[in-house]
Short mmCIF file of C-alpha atoms in Angstrom, two decimals:
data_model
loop_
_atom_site.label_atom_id
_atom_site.label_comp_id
_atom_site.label_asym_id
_atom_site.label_seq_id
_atom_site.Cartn_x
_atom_site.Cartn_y
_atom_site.Cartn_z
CA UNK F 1 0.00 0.00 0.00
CA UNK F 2 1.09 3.52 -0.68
CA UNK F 3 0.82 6.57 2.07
CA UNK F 4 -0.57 9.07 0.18
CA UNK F 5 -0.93 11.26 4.00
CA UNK F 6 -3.91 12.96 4.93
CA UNK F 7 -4.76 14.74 1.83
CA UNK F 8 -5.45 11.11 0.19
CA UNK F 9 -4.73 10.72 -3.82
CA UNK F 10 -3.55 12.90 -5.81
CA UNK F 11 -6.34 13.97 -8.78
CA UNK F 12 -4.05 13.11 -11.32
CA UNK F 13 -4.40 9.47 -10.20
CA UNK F 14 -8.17 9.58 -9.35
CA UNK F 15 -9.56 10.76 -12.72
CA UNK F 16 -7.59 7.69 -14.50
CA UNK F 17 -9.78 5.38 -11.76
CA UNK F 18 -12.93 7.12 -12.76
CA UNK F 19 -12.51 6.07 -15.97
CA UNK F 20 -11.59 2.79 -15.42
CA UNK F 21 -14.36 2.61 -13.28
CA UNK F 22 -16.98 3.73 -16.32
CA UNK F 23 -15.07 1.36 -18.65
CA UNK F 24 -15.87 -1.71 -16.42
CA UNK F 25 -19.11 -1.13 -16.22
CA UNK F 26 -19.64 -0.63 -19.42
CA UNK F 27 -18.53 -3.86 -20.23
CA UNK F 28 -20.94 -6.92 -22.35
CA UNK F 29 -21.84 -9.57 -19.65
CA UNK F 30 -20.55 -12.70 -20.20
CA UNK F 31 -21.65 -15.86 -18.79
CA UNK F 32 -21.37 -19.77 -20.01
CA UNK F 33 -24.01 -21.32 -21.57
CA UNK F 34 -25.55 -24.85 -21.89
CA UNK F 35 -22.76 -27.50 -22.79
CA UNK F 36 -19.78 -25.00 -22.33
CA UNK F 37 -21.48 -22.08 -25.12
CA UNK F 38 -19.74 -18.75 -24.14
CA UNK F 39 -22.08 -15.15 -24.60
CA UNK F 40 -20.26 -12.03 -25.46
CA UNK F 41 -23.28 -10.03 -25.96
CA UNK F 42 -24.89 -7.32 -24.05
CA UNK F 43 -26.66 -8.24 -20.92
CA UNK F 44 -30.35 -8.77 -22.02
CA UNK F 45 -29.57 -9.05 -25.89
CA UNK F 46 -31.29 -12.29 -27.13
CA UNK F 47 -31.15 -14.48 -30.80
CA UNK F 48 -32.80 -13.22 -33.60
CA UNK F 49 -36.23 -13.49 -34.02
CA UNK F 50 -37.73 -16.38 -36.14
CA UNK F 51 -35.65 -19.45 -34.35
CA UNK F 52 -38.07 -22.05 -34.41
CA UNK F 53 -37.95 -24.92 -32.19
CA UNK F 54 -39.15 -27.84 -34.24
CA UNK F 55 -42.32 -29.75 -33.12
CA UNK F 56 -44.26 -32.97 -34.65
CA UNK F 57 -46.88 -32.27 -37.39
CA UNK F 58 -49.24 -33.35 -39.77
CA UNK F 59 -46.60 -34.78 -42.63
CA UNK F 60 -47.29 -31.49 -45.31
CA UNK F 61 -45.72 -29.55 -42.25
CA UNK F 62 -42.31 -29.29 -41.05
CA UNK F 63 -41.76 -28.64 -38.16
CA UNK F 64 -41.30 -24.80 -35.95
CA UNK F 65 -42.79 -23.19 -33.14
CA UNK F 66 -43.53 -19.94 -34.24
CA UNK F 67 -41.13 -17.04 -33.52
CA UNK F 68 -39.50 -18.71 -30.22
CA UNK F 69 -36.57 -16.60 -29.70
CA UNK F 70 -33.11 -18.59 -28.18
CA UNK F 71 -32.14 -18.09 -24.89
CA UNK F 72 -29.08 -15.27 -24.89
CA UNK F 73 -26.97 -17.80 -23.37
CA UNK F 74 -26.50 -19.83 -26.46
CA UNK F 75 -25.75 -16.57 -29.00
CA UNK F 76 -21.95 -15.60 -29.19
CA UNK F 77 -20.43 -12.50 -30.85
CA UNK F 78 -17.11 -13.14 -30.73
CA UNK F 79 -15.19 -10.60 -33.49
CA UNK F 80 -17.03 -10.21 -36.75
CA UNK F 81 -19.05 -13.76 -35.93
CA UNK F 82 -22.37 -14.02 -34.70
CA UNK F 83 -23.15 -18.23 -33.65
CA UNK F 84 -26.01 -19.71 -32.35
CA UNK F 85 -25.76 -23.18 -31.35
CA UNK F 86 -29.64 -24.36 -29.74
CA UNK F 87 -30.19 -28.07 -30.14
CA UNK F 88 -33.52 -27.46 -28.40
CA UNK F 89 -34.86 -25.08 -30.69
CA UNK F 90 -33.37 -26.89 -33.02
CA UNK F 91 -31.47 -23.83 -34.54
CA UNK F 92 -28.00 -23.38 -35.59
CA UNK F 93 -26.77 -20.07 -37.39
CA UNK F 94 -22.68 -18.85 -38.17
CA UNK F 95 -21.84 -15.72 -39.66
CA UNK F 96 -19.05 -14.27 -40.46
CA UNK F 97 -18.43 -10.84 -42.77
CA UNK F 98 -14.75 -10.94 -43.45
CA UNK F 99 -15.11 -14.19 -44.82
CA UNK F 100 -18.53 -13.67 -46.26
CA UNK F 101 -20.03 -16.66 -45.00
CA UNK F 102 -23.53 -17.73 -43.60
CA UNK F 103 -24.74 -20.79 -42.23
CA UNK F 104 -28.45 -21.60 -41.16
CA UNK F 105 -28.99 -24.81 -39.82
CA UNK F 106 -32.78 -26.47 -38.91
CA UNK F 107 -34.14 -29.33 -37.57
CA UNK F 108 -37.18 -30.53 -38.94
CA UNK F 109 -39.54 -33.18 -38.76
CA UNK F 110 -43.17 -34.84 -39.82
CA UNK F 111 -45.26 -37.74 -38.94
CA UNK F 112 -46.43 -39.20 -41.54
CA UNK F 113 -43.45 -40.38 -42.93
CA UNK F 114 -41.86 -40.04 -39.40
CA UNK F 115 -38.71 -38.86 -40.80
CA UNK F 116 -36.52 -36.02 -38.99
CA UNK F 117 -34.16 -34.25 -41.11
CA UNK F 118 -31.89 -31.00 -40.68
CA UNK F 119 -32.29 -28.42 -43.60
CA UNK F 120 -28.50 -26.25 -44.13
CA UNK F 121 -28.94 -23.21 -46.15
CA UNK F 122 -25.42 -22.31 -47.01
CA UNK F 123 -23.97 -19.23 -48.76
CA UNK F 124 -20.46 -18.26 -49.21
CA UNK F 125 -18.17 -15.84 -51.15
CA UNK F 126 -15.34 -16.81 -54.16
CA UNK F 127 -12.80 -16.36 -50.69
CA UNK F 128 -15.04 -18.94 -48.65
CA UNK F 129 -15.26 -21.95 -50.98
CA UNK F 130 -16.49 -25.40 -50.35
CA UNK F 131 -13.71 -27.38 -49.40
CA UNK F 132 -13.09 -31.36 -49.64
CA UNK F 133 -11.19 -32.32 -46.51
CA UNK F 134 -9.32 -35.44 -46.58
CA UNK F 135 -8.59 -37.79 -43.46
CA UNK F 136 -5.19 -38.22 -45.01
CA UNK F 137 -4.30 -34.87 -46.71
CA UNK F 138 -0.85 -36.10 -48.01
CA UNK F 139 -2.59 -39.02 -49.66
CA UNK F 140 -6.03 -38.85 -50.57
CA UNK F 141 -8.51 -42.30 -49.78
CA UNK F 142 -5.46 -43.76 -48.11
CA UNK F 143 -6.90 -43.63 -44.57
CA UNK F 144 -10.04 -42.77 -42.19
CA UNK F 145 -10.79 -40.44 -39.13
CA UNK F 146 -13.61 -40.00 -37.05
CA UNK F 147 -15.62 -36.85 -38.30
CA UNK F 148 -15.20 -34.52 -35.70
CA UNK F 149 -11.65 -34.98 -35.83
CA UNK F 150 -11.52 -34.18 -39.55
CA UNK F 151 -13.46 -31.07 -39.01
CA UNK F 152 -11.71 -29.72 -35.59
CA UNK F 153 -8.41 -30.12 -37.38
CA UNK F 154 -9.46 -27.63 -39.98
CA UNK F 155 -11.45 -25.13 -38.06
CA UNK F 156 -14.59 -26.64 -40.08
CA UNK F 157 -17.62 -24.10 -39.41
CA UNK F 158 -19.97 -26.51 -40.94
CA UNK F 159 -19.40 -30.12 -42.92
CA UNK F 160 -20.87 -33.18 -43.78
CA UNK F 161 -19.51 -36.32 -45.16
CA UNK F 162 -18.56 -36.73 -49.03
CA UNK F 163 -18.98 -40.07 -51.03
CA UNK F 164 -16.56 -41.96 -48.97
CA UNK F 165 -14.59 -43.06 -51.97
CA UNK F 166 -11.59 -44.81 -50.28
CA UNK F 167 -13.88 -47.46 -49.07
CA UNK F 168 -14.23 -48.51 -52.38
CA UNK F 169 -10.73 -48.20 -53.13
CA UNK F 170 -9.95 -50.18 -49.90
CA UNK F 171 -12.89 -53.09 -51.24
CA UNK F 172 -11.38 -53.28 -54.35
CA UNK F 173 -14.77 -52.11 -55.84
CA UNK F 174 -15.61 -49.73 -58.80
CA UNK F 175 -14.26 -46.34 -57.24
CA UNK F 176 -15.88 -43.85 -59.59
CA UNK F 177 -14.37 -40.81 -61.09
CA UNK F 178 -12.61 -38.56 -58.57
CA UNK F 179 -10.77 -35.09 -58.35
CA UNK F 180 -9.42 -33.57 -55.58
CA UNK F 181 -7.71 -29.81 -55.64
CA UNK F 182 -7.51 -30.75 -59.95
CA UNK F 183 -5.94 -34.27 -59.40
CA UNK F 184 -7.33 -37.30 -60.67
CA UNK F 185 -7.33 -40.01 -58.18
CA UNK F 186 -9.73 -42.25 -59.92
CA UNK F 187 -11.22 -42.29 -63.48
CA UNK F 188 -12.61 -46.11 -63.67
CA UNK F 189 -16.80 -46.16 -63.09
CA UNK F 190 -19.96 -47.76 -64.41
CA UNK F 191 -21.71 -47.53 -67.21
CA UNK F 192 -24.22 -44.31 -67.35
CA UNK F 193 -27.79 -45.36 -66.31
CA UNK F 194 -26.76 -48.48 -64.15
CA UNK F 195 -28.88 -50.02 -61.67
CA UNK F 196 -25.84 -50.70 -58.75
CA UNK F 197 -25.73 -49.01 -55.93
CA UNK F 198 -24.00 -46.54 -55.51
CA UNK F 199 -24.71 -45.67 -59.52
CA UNK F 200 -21.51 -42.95 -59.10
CA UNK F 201 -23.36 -40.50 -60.58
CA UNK F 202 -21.23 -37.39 -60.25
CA UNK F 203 -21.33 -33.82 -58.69
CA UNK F 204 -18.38 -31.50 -60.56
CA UNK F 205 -17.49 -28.49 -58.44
CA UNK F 206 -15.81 -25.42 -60.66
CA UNK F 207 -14.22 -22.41 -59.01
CA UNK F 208 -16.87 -20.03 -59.91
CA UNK F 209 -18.82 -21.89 -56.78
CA UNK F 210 -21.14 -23.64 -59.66
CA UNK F 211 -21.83 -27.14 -59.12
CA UNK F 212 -22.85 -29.36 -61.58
CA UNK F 213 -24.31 -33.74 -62.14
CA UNK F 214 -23.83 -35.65 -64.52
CA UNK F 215 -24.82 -39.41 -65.19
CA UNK F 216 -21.92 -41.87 -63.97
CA UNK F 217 -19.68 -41.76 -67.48
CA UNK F 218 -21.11 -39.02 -69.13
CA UNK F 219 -18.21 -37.41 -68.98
CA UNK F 220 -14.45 -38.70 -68.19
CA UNK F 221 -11.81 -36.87 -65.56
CA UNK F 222 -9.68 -35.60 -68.14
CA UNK F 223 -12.79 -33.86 -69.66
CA UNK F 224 -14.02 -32.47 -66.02
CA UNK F 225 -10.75 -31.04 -65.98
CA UNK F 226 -10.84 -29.35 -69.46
CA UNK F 227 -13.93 -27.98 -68.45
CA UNK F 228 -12.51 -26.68 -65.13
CA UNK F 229 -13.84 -28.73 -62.80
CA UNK F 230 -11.11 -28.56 -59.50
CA UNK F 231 -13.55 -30.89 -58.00
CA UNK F 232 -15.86 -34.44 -58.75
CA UNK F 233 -17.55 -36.44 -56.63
CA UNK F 234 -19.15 -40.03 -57.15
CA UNK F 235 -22.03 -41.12 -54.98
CA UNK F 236 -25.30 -40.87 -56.50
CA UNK F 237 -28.15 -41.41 -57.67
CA UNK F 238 -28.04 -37.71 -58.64
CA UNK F 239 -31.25 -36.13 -57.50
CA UNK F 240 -31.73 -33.24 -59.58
CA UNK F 241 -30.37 -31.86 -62.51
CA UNK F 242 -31.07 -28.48 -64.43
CA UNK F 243 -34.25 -28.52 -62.04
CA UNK F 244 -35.65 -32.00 -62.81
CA UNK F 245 -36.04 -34.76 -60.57
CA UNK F 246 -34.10 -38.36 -61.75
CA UNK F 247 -36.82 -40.03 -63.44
CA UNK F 248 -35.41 -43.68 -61.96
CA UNK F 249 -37.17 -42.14 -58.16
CA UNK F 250 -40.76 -43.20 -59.92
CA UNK F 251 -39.99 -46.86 -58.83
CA UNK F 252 -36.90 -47.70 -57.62
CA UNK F 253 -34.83 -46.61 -54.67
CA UNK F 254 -37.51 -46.68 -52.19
CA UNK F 255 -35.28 -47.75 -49.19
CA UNK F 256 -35.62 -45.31 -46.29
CA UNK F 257 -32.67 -44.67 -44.80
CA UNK F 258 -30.11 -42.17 -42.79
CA UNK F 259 -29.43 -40.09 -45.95
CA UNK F 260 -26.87 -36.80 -46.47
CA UNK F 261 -27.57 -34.78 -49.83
CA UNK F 262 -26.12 -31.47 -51.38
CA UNK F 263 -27.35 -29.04 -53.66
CA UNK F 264 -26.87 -25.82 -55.55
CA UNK F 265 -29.33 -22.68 -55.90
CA UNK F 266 -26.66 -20.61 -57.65
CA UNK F 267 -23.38 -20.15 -57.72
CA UNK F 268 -22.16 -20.40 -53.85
CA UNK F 269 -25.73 -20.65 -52.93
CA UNK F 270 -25.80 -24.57 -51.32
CA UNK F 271 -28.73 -26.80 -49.36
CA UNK F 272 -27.51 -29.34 -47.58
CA UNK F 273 -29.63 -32.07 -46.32
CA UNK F 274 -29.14 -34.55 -43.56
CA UNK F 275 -31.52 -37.13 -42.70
CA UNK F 276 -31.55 -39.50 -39.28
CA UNK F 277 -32.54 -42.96 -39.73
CA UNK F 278 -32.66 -45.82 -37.84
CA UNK F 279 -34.23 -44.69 -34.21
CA UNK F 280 -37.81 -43.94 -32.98
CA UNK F 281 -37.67 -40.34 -33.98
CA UNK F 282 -36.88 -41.25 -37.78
CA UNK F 283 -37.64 -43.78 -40.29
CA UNK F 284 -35.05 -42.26 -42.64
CA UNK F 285 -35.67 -41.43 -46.40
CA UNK F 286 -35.75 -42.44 -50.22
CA UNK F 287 -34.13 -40.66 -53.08
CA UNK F 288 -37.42 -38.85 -54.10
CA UNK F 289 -37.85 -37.69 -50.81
CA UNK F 290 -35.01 -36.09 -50.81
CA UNK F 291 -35.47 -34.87 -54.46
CA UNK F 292 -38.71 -33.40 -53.72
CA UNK F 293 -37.24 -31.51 -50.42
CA UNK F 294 -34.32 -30.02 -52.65
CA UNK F 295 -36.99 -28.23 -55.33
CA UNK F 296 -39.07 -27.07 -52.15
CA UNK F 297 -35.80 -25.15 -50.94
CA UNK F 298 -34.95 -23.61 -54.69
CA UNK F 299 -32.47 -26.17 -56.04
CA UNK F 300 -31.37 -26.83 -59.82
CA UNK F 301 -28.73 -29.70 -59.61
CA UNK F 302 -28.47 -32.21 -56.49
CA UNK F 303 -26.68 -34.92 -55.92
CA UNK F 304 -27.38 -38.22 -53.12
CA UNK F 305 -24.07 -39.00 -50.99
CA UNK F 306 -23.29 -41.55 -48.72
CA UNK F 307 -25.66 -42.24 -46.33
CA UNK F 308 -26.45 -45.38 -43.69
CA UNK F 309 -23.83 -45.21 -40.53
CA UNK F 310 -21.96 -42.76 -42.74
CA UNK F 311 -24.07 -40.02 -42.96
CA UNK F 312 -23.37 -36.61 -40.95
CA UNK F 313 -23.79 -32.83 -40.44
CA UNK F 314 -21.55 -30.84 -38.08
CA UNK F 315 -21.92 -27.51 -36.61
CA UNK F 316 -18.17 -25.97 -35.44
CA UNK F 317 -16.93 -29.45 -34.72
CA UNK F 318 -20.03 -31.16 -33.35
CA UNK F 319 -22.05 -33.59 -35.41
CA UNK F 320 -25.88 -33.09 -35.01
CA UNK F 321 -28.15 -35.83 -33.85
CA UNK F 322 -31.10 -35.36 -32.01
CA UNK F 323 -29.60 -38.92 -29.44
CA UNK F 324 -26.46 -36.95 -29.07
CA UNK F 325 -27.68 -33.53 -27.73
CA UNK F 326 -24.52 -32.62 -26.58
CA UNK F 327 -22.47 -33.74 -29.61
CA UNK F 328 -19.92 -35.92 -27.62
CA UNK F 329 -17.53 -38.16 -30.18
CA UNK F 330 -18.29 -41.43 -30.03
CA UNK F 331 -17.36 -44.34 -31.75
CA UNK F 332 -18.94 -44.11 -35.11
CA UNK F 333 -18.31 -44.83 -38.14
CA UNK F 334 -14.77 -43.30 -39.74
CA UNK F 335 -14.59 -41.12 -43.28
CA UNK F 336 -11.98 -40.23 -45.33
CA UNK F 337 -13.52 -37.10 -46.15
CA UNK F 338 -15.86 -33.93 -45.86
CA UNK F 339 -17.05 -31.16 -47.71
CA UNK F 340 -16.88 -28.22 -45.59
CA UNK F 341 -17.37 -24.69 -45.24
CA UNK F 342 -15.35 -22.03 -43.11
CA UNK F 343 -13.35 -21.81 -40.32
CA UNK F 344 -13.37 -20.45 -36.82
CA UNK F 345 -11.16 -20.51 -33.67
CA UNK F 346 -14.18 -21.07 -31.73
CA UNK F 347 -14.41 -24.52 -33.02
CA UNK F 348 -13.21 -26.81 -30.17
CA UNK F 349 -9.74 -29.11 -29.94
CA UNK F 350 -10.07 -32.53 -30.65
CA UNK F 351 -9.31 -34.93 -27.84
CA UNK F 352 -10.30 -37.64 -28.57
CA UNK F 353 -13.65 -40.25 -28.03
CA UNK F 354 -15.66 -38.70 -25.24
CA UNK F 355 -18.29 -41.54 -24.20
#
């Protein structure tokens, strides 16, 4: 302690107090929300309105309860990003101005079919592109990782799983055509129109952010890369193209199931679609389901991905599943890549299974 004798402290140090004083108070409360979700807004400031917590209906309804703010606690403005991360509204949002990015996540569901689904409306900037994350970046298919760890180890805002090509390179099977950052890792596939599964229809990705499908050997890698194509995919069935549904989803592919889907509005204008399957809140979904959903949200060309045990969305490191509300990492199945969008520091470590 400092004597400063009867007089007490000088002005000169008392005015630099006051101010500190006015700056403290002054400062946005912050306080930790559910599952370790840090505010940095304003005391009192709350989500957006129109978050809609989702809520069984008659099957021509999705799901939302009607205007249903989030509870501050789960909004964070960190820097230029505003995130919202509420699994019981059912409402995920990231946004980010410097890199031109937004991300708005829903979870839906009907009754009749019981199917529960979550609807990403994704649009991005020619700096923000889509990227296709490998689990083994020095040597593409050669090697799996669990999700999350894929996606923490880039930053990943938001992802879901690609078509899981190294599993057919690691069965020996018919791999499809495949190009990664304008390499060609595989150019052997099926005939166009086949009835296998999967068909490896193909999604092309070009770097003006359009996306285009094609049938299975419409086209060959050499010619995606003449055409500019930095990226190609091979899952399928494709689901839409030019704005029209596959005509094969009259009778075939009918098997409900966990499914994961991507489309394109416009250029770096992207749906993405993830269905759950398997469990009593979801019976899972067929190909024309998910065609039909795509032209509701605005969609020209889709394509199907992977989907069963592989299938999976993920919100700043977390994958989303209505069994999982706190998006521990558990022992699931492995990819060997994602397409992803973004990056953050808010987007935790990984360390590893937590179960």
């Amino acid at each position: 302690p400092v004597d400063f004798g009867r007089g007490g402290p000088p002005m000169r140090l008392l005015r630099p107090m006051a101010l500190w004083l006015i700056l403290l108070l002054c400062l946005p409360a912050v306080g930790l929300g559910e599952g370790g979700t840090y505010e940095l807004v304003p005391a009192g400031t709350r989500a957006p309105d129109g978050v809609e917590a989702p809520q069984s209906t008659e099957a021509s309804e999705a799901s939302a309860a009607p205007d249903t703010p989030a509870p501050a606690s789960e909004a964070i403005a960190a820097g230029d990003e505003t995130i919202i991360d509420d699994f019981d509204a059912g409402y995920w949002l990231y946004e980010s101005q410097s890199q031109g990015l937004r991300v708005e996540i829903r979870r839906c569901t009907t009754d009749d079919p019981k199917v529960l689904w979550y609807e990403a409306d994704i649009q991005t900037c020619a700096d923000t592109p889509l990227e296709f994350l490998s689990a083994n970046p020095d040597n593409p298919g050669r090697g799996f990782r669990y999700p999350e760890r894929v996606a923490r180890d880039s930053k990943a805002v938001f992802a879901i799983n690609d078509d899981q090509f190294a599993h057919r390179m690691y069965k020996h099977d018919t791999v499809g055509i495949i190009i990664r950052d304008g390499n060609i890792i595989s150019s052997n596939t099926r005939k166009s129109g086949n009835k296998s599964w999967p068909t490896l229809d193909t999604a092309a990705f070009f770097a003006d952010g359009s996306m285009q499908v094609f049938l299975s050997k419409d086209v060959t890698a050499e010619e995606y890369l003449a055409m500019g194509a930095q990226n190609v995919l091979s899952f399928g069935p494709y689901l839409l193209k030019n704005g029209e549904m596959n005509p094969q989803f009259g009778t075939r592919m009918t098997d409900r199931e966990n499914r994961v889907a991507l489309g394109m509005i416009e250029p770096y204008h992207y749906v993405a679609l993830y269905v759950e399957g398997r469990n009593k809140y979801s019976r899972g979904a067929d190909m024309k389901w998910l065609a039909e959903k795509m032209l509701e949200k605005g969609v020209t060309d889709a394509i199907n991905l992977d989907g069963g045990a592989t299938a999976c969305m993920l919100f700043m490191g977390k994958k989303l599943r209505i069994t999982n509300p706190e998006g521990k990492v558990r022992n699931e199945r492995s990819v060997s890549g994602l397409i992803a969008v973004g990056h953050s520091d808010q987007v935790p470590e990984y360390t590893g299974l937590e179960e």
